[in-house]
Short mmCIF file of C-alpha atoms in Angstrom, two decimals:
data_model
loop_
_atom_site.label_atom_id
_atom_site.label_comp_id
_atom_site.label_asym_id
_atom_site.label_seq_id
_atom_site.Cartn_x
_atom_site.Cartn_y
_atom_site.Cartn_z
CA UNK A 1 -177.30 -56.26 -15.85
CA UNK A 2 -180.12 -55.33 -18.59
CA UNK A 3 -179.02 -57.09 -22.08
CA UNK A 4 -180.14 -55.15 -24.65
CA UNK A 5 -179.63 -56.30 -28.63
CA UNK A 6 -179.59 -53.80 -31.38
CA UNK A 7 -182.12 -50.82 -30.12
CA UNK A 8 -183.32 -48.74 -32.38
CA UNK A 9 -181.72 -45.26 -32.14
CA UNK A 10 -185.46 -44.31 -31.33
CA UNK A 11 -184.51 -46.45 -28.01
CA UNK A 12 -181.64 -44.91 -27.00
CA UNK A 13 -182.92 -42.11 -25.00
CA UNK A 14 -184.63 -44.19 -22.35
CA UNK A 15 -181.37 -46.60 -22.57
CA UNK A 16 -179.26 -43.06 -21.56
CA UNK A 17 -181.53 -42.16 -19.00
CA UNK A 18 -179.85 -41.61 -15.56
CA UNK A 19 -181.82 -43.70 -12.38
CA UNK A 20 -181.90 -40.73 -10.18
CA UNK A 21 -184.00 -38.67 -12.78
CA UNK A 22 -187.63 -40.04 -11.18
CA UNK A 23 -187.25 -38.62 -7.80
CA UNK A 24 -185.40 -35.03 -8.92
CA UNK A 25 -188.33 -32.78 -7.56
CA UNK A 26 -188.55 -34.65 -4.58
CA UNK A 27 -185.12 -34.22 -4.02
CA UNK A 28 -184.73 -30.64 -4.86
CA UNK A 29 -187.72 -29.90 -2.53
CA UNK A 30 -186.23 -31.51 0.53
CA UNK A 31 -182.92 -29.77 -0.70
CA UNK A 32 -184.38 -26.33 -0.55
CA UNK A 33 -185.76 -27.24 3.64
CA UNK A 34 -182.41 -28.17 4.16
CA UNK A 35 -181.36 -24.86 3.27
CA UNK A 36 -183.78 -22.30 5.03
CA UNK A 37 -183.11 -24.49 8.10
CA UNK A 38 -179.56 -24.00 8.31
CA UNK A 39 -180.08 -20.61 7.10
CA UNK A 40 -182.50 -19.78 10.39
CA UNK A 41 -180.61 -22.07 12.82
CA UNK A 42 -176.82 -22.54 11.84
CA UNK A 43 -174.96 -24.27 13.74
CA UNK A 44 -177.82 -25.88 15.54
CA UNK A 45 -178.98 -27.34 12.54
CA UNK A 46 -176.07 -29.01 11.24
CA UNK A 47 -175.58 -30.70 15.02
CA UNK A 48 -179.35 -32.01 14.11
CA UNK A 49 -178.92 -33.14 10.91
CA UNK A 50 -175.56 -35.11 12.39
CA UNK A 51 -177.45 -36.69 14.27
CA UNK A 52 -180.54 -37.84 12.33
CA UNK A 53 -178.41 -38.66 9.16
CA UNK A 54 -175.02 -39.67 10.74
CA UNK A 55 -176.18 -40.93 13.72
CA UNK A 56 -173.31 -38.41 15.90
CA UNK A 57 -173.85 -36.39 18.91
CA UNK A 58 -171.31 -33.16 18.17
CA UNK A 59 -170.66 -30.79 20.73
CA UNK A 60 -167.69 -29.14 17.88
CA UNK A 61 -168.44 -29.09 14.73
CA UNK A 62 -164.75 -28.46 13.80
CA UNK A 63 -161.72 -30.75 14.44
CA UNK A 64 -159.40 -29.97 17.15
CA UNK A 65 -155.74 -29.73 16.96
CA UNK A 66 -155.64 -33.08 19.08
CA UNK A 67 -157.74 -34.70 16.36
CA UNK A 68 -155.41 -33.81 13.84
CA UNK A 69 -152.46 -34.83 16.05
CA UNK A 70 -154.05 -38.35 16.94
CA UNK A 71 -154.65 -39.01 13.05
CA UNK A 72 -151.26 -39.70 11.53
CA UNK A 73 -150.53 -42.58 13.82
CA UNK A 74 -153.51 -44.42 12.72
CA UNK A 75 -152.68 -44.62 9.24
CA UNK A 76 -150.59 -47.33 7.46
CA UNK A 77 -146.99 -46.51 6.65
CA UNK A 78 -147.58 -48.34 3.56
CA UNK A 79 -151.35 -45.93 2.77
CA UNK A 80 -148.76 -42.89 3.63
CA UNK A 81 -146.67 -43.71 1.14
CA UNK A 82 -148.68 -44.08 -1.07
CA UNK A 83 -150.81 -41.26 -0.60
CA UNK A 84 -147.66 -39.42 -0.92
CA UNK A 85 -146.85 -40.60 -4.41
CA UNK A 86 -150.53 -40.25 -5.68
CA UNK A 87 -150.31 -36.01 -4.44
CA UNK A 88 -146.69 -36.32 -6.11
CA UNK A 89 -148.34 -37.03 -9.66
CA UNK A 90 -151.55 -35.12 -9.42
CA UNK A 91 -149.49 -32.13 -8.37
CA UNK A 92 -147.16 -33.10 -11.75
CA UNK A 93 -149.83 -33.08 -13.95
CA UNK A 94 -151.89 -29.84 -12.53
CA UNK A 95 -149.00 -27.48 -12.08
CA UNK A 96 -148.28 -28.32 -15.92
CA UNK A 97 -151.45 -26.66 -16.49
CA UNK A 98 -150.48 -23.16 -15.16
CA UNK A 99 -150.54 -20.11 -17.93
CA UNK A 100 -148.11 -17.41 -18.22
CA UNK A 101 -149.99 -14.02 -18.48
CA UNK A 102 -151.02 -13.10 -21.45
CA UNK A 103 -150.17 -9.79 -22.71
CA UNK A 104 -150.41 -8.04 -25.93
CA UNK A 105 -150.90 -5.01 -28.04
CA UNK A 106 -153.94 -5.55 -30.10
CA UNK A 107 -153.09 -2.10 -32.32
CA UNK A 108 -150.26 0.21 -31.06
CA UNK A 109 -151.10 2.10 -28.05
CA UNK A 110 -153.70 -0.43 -27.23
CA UNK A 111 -152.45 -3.05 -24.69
CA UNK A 112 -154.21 -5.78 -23.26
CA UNK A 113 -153.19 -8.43 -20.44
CA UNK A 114 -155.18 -11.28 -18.75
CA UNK A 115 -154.38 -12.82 -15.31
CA UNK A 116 -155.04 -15.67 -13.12
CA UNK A 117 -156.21 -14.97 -9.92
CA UNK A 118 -156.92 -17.42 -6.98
CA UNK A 119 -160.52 -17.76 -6.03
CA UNK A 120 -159.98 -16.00 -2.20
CA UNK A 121 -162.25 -18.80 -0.35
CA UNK A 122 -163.38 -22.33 -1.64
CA UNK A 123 -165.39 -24.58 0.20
CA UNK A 124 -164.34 -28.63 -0.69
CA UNK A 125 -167.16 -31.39 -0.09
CA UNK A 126 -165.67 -34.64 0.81
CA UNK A 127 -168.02 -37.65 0.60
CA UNK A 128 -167.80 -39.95 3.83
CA UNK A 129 -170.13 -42.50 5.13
CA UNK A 130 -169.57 -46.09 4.35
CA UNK A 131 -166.48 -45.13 1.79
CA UNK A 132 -164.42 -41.73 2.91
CA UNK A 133 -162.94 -40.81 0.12
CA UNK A 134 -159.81 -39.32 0.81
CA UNK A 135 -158.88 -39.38 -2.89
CA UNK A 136 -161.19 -36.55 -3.69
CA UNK A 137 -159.93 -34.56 -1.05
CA UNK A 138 -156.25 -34.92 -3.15
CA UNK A 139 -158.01 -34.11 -6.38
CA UNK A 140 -159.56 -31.18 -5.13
CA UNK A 141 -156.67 -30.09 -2.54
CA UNK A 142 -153.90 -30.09 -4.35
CA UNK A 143 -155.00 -27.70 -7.18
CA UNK A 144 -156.92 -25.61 -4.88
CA UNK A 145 -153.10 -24.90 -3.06
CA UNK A 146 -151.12 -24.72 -6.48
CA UNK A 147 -153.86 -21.90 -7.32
CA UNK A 148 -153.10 -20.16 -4.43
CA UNK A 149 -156.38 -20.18 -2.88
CA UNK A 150 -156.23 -18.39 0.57
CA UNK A 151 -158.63 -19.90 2.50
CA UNK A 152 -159.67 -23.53 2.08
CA UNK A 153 -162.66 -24.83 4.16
CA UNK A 154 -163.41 -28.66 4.07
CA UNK A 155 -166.71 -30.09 5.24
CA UNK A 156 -167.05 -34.06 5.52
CA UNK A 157 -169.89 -36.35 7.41
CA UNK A 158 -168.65 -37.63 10.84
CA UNK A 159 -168.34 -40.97 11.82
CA UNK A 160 -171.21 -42.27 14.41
CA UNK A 161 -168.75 -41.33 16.80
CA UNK A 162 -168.23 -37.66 16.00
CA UNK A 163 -164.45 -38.41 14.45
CA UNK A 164 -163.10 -37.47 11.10
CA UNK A 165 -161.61 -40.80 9.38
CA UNK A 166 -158.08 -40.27 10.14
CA UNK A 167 -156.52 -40.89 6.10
CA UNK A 168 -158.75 -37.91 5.76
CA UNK A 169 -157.35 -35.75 8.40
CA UNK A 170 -153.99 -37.20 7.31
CA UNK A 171 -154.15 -36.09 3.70
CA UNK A 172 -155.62 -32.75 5.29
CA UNK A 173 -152.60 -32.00 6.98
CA UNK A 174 -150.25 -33.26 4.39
CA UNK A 175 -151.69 -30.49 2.23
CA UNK A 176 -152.23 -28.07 5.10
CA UNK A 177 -155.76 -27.50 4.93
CA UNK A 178 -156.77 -26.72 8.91
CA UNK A 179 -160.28 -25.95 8.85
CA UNK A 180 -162.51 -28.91 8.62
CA UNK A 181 -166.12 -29.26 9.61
CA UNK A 182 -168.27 -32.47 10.66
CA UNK A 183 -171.12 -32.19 8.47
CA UNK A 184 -172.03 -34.02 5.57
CA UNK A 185 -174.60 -33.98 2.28
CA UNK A 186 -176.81 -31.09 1.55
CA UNK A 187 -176.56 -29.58 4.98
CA UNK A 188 -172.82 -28.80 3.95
CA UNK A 189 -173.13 -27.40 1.15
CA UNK A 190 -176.04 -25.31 2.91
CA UNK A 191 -173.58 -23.99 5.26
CA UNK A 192 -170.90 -23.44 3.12
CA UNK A 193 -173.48 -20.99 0.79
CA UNK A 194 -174.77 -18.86 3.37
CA UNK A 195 -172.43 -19.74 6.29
CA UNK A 196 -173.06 -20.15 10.04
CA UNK A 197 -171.26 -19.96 13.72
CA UNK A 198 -168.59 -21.92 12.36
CA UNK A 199 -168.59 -22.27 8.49
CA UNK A 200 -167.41 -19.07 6.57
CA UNK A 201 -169.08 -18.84 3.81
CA UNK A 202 -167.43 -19.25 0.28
CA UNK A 203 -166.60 -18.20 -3.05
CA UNK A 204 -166.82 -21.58 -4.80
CA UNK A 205 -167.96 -24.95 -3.83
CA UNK A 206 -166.27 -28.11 -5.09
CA UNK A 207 -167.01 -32.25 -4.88
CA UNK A 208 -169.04 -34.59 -5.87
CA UNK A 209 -171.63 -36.48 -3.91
CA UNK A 210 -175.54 -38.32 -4.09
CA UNK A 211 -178.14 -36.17 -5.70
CA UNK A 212 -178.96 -34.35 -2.71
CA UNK A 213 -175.01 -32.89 -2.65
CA UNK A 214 -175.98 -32.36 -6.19
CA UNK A 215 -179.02 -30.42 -5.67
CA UNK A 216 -177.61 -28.68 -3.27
CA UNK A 217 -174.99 -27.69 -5.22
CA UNK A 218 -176.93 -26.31 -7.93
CA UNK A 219 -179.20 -24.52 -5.54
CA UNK A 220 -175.90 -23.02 -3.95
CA UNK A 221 -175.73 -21.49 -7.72
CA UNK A 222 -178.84 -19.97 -8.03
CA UNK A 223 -177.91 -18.27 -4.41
CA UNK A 224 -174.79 -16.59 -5.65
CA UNK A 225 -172.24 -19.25 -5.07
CA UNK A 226 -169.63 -20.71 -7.27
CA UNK A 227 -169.76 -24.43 -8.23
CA UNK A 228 -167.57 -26.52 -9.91
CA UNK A 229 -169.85 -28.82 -12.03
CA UNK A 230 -172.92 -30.99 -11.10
CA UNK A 231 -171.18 -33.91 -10.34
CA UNK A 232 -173.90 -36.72 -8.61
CA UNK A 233 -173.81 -40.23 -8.29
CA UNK A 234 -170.92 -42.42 -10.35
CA UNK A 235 -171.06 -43.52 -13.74
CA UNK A 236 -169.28 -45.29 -16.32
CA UNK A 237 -169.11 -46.45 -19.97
CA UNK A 238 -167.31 -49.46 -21.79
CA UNK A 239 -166.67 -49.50 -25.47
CA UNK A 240 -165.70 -52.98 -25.80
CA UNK A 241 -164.60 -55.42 -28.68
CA UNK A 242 -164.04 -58.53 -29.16
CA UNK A 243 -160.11 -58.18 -28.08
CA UNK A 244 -161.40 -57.04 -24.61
CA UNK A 245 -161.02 -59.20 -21.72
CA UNK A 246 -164.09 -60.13 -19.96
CA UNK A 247 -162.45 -59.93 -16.38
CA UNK A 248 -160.79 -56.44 -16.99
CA UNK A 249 -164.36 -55.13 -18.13
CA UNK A 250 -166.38 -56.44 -15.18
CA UNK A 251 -163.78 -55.09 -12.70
CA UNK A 252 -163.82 -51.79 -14.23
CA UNK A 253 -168.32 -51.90 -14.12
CA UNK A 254 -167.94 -53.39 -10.67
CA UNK A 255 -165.51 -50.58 -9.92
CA UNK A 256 -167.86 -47.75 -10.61
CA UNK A 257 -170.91 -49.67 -9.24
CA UNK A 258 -169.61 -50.48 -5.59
CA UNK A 259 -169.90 -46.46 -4.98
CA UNK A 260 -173.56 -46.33 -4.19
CA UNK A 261 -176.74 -47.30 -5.25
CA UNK A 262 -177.68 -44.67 -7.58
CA UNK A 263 -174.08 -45.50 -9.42
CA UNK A 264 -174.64 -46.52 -13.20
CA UNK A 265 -172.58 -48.80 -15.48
CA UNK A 266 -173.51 -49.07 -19.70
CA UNK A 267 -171.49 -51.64 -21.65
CA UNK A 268 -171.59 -51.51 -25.18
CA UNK A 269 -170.41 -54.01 -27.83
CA UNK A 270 -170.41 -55.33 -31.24
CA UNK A 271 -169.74 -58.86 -29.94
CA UNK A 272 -172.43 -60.89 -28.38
CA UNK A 273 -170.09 -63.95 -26.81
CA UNK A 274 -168.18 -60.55 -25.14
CA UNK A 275 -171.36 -59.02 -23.29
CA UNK A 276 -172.50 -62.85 -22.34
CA UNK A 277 -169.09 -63.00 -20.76
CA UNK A 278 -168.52 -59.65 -19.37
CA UNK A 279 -172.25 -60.22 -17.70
CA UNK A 280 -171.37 -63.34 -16.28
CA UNK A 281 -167.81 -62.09 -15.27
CA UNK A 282 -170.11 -59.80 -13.15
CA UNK A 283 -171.79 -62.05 -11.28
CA UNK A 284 -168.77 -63.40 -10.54
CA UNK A 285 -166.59 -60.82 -9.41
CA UNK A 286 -169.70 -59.20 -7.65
CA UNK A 287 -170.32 -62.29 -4.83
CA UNK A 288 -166.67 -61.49 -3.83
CA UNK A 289 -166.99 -57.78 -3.16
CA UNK A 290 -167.51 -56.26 0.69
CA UNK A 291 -169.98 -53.87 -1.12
CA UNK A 292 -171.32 -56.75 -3.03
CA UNK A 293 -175.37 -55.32 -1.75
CA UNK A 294 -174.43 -52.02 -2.77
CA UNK A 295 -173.04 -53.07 -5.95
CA UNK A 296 -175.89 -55.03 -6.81
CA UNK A 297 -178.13 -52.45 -6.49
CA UNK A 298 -175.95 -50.35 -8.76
CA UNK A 299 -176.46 -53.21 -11.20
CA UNK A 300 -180.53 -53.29 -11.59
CA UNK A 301 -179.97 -49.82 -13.33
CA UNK A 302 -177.45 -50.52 -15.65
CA UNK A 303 -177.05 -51.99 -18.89
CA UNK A 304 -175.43 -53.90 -21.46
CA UNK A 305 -176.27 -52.93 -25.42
CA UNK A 306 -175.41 -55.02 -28.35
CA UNK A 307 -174.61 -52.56 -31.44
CA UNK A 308 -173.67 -53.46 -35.09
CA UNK A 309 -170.26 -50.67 -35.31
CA UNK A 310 -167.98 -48.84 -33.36
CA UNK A 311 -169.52 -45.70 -34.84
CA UNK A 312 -172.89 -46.76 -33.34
CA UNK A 313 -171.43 -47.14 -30.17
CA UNK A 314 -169.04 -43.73 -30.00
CA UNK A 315 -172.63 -41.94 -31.48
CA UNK A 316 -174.48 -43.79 -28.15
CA UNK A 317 -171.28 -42.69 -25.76
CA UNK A 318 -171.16 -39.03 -26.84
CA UNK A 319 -175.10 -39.04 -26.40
CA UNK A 320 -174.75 -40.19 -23.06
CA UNK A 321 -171.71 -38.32 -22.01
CA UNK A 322 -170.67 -40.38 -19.62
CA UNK A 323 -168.40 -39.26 -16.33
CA UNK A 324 -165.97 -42.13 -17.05
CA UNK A 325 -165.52 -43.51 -20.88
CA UNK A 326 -163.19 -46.30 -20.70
CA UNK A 327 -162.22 -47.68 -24.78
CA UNK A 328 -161.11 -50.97 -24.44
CA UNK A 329 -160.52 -51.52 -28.16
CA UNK A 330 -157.76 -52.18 -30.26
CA UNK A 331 -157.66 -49.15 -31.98
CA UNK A 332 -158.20 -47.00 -29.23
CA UNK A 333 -156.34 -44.32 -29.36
CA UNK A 334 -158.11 -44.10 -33.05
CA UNK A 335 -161.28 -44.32 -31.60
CA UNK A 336 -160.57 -41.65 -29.21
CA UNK A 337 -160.02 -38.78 -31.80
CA UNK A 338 -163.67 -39.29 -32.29
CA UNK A 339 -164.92 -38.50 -28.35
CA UNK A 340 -166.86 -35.40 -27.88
CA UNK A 341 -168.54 -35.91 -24.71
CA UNK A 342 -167.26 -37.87 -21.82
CA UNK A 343 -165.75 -36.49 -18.64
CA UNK A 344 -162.54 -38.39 -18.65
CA UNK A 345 -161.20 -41.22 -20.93
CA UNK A 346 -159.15 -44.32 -20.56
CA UNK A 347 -157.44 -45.82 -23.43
CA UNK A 348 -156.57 -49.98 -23.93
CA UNK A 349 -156.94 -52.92 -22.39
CA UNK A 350 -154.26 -51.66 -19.33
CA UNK A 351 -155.40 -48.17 -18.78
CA UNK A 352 -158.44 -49.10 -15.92
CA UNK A 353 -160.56 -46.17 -14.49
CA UNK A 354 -159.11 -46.84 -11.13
CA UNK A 355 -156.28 -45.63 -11.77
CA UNK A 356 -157.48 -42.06 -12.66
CA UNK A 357 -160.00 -42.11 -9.35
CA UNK A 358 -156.31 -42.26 -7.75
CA UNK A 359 -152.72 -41.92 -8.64
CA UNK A 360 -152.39 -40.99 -12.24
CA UNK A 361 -152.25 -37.63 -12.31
CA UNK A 362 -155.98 -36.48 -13.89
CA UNK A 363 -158.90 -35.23 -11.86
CA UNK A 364 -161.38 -37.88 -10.86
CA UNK A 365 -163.98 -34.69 -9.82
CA UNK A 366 -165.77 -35.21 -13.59
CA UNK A 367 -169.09 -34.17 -14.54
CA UNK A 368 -171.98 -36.40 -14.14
CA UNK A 369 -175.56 -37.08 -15.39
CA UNK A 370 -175.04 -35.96 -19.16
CA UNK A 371 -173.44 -32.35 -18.30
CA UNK A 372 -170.05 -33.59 -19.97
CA UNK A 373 -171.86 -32.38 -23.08
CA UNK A 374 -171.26 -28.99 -21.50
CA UNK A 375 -169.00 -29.46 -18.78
CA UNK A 376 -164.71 -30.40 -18.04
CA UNK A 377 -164.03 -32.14 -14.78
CA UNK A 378 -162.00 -30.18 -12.25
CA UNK A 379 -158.51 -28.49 -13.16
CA UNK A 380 -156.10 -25.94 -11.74
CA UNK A 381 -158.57 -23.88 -13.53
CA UNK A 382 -161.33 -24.50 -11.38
CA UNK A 383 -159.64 -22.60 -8.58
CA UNK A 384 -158.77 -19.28 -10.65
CA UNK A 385 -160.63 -16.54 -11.97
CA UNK A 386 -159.14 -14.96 -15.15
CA UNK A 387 -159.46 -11.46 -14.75
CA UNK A 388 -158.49 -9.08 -18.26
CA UNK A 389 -156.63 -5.96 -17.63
CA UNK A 390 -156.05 -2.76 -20.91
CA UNK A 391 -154.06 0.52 -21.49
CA UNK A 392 -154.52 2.82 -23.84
CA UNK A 393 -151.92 5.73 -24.78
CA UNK A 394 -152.93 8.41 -26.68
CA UNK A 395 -151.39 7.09 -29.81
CA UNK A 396 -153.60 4.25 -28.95
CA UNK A 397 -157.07 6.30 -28.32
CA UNK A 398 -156.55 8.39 -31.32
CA UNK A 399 -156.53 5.22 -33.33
CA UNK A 400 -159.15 3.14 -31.61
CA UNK A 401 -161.01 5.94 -30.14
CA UNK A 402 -163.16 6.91 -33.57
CA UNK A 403 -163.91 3.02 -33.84
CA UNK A 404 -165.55 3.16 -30.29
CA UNK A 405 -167.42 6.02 -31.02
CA UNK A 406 -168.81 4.80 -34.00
CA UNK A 407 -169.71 1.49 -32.85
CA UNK A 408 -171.78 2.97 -29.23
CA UNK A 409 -173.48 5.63 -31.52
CA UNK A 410 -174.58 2.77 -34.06
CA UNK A 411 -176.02 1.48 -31.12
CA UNK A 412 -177.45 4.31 -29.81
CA UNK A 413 -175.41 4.35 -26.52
CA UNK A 414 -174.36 8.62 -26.71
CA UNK A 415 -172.98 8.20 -22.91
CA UNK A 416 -170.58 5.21 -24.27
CA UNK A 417 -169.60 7.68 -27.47
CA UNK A 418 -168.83 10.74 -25.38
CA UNK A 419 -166.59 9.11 -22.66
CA UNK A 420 -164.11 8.43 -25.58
CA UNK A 421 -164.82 11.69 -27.35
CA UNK A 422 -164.33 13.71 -23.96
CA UNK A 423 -160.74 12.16 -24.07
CA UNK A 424 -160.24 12.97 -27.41
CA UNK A 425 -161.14 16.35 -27.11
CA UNK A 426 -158.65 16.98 -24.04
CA UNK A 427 -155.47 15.45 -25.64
CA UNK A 428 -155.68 16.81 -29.08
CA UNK A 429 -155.77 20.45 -27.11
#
């Protein structure tokens, strides 16, 4: 990791700066081909793109029945379990967010009403390759069924072999989601905009993924498709003191920087002898990992700032609005009442990130890349739409009626005037 000792504020901009930045035209270019191909050719094109970026020869591009049947048995009682208990408390904590309908009278006669209503077809993206993560499918499954969502179509990269990972199809079924499609990165989310042979296309796309699933996400937008947030590669920040223990710290950087590459880790401090051993910590903890090359790449982008107060460093965090803000402080739930701008945020020395990417309860599918500013990671309310509903009497127009006439002809808007005065006119007869 970068050390960095007491930048100017005029340096903090290039600190915050995400690695995938450089090559985001690039990207978005070879996003857009991806599109029009699958666009002209469908279902051919996704079998291509399997092949050149997968490395699997599909004849079906969605699982079978027997696929589904074969998975169960080749997953671990114990990973069952506790699978199980992770769905069992994110389901706890995202029914709790369901709203009653709201329904009023805003002046008598005058009643308005607002509803939740499922979004009718949502695509989920679930990352694969050398780390399925089956977790994401629970973050984004499980709220997508307490919602009510219809229709639930789940695209995933195959295996070099042409399977599904089997905890996947497992967690599928345990949440009975039955249409799932081999293809992976921007290809899916290409097919899941427009559709093909055997994608419907959707309302809403949700998961996160590299910076192609990214761009392709946010091109998906701009062609009339619902996304959730940009959520890209991984990222997290530490708020450290001196109380902190080195070893918890590193685990929770290394955690974040075994997903990929492009994944970026930012450690702040006031204490120097803590970011000497946090960065040495690293090094250790890193040699032991199975993704200790990935990691490592992960680590040539990421840094470690010394800074003179914790005000410096909660001004640097909610400048960099990081996905994952984890406050191991002493006073952190303090600390906490001053966070503007992170995606989620895990308080102490016991609360690690990991558990939130899992079993607590909270959505790991967070915002990425600085759009916590402006974005919240995925809820129950990702998967509604809340759709307002009014009723006037005649009590009720007689009173509001004169207001809405002369607010549309203040504005010049006659047609807007009349259609009130029109009803006027007939029940005052």
């Amino acid at each position: 990791m970068q050390i960095i000792n007491y930048p100017s504020a005029a340096e903090w901009p290039a600190l915050q700066q995400r690695p995938a930045q450089a090559e985001a035209a690039q990207v978005a270019e070879r996003v857009r081909q991806i599109f029009d191909d699958v666009r002209q050719r469908g279902d051919e094109a996704l079998r291509h793109y399997a092949a050149e970026l997968d490395g699997a020869t599909l004849t079906q591009l969605r699982v079978t029945p027997e696929e589904f049947a074969a998975a169960a048995a080749q997953v671990p009682e114990n990973l069952q379990a506790a699978i199980r208990q992770a769905r069992a408390n994110i389901e706890r904590f995202h029914a709790a967010q369901r709203e009653g309908e709201l329904r009023l009278e805003t002046m008598p006669g005058v009643e308005c009403w607002r509803r939740a209503v499922p979004v009718q077809r949502v695509g989920l993206y679930i990352p694969g390759g050398t780390a399925p993560l089956f977790s994401t499918l629970l973050m984004l499954g499980v709220p997508a069924r307490l919602a009510g969502c219809p229709d639930i179509v789940l695209c995933t990269p195959p295996a070099r072999d042409g399977s599904v990972n089997p905890v996947i199809l497992f967690t599928a079924e345990l949440l009975g989601i039955t249409t799932i499609i081999k293809a992976g990165g921007a290809q899916a989310v290409a097919a899941l905009t427009g559709g093909t042979e055997s994608v419907p296309p959707v309302d809403k796309i949700f998961g996160p993924g590299n910076r192609y699933v990214t761009a392709a996400k946010q091109l998906a937008a701009q062609r009339g498709v619902a996304i959730d947030m940009p959520a890209g590669p991984s990222e997290v920040l530490v708020i450290a003191d001196d109380s902190a223990t080195p070893a918890f710290v590193a685990a929770d950087l290394l955690s974040q920087a075994e997903h990929g590459p492009d994944s970026q880790v930012v450690l702040l401090s006031t204490s120097t002898q803590l970011l000497a051993n946090v960065v040495r910590e690293v090094e250790r903890q890193v040699a032991e990992l199975p993704r200790r090359e990935v990691a490592a790449l992960a680590l040539r982008e990421s840094r470690a700032v010394l800074l003179r107060t914790q005000e410096e460093m909660l001004l640097f965090s909610n400048q960099y609005a990081p996905e994952h803000l984890i406050l191991a402080v002493d006073n952190a739930e303090e600390l906490a009442e001053g966070v503007t701008s992170a995606g989620s945020v895990f308080l102490g020395h016991l609360t690690p990130e990991a558990a939130g990417d899992y079993a607590s309860g909270t959505n790991h599918t967070l915002p990425t890349n600085g759009y916590a500013r402006s974005y919240s990671g995925v809820s129950l309310d990702s998967f509604v739409k809340k759709i307002t509903f009014q009723r006037i009497s005649a009590e009720g127009l007689r009173q509001l009626g004169p207001v809405v006439e002369t607010l549309a002809e203040a504005e010049g808007l006659r047609a807007h005037a009349r259609a009130v005065t029109v009803r006027l006119e007939s029940i005052d007869k």
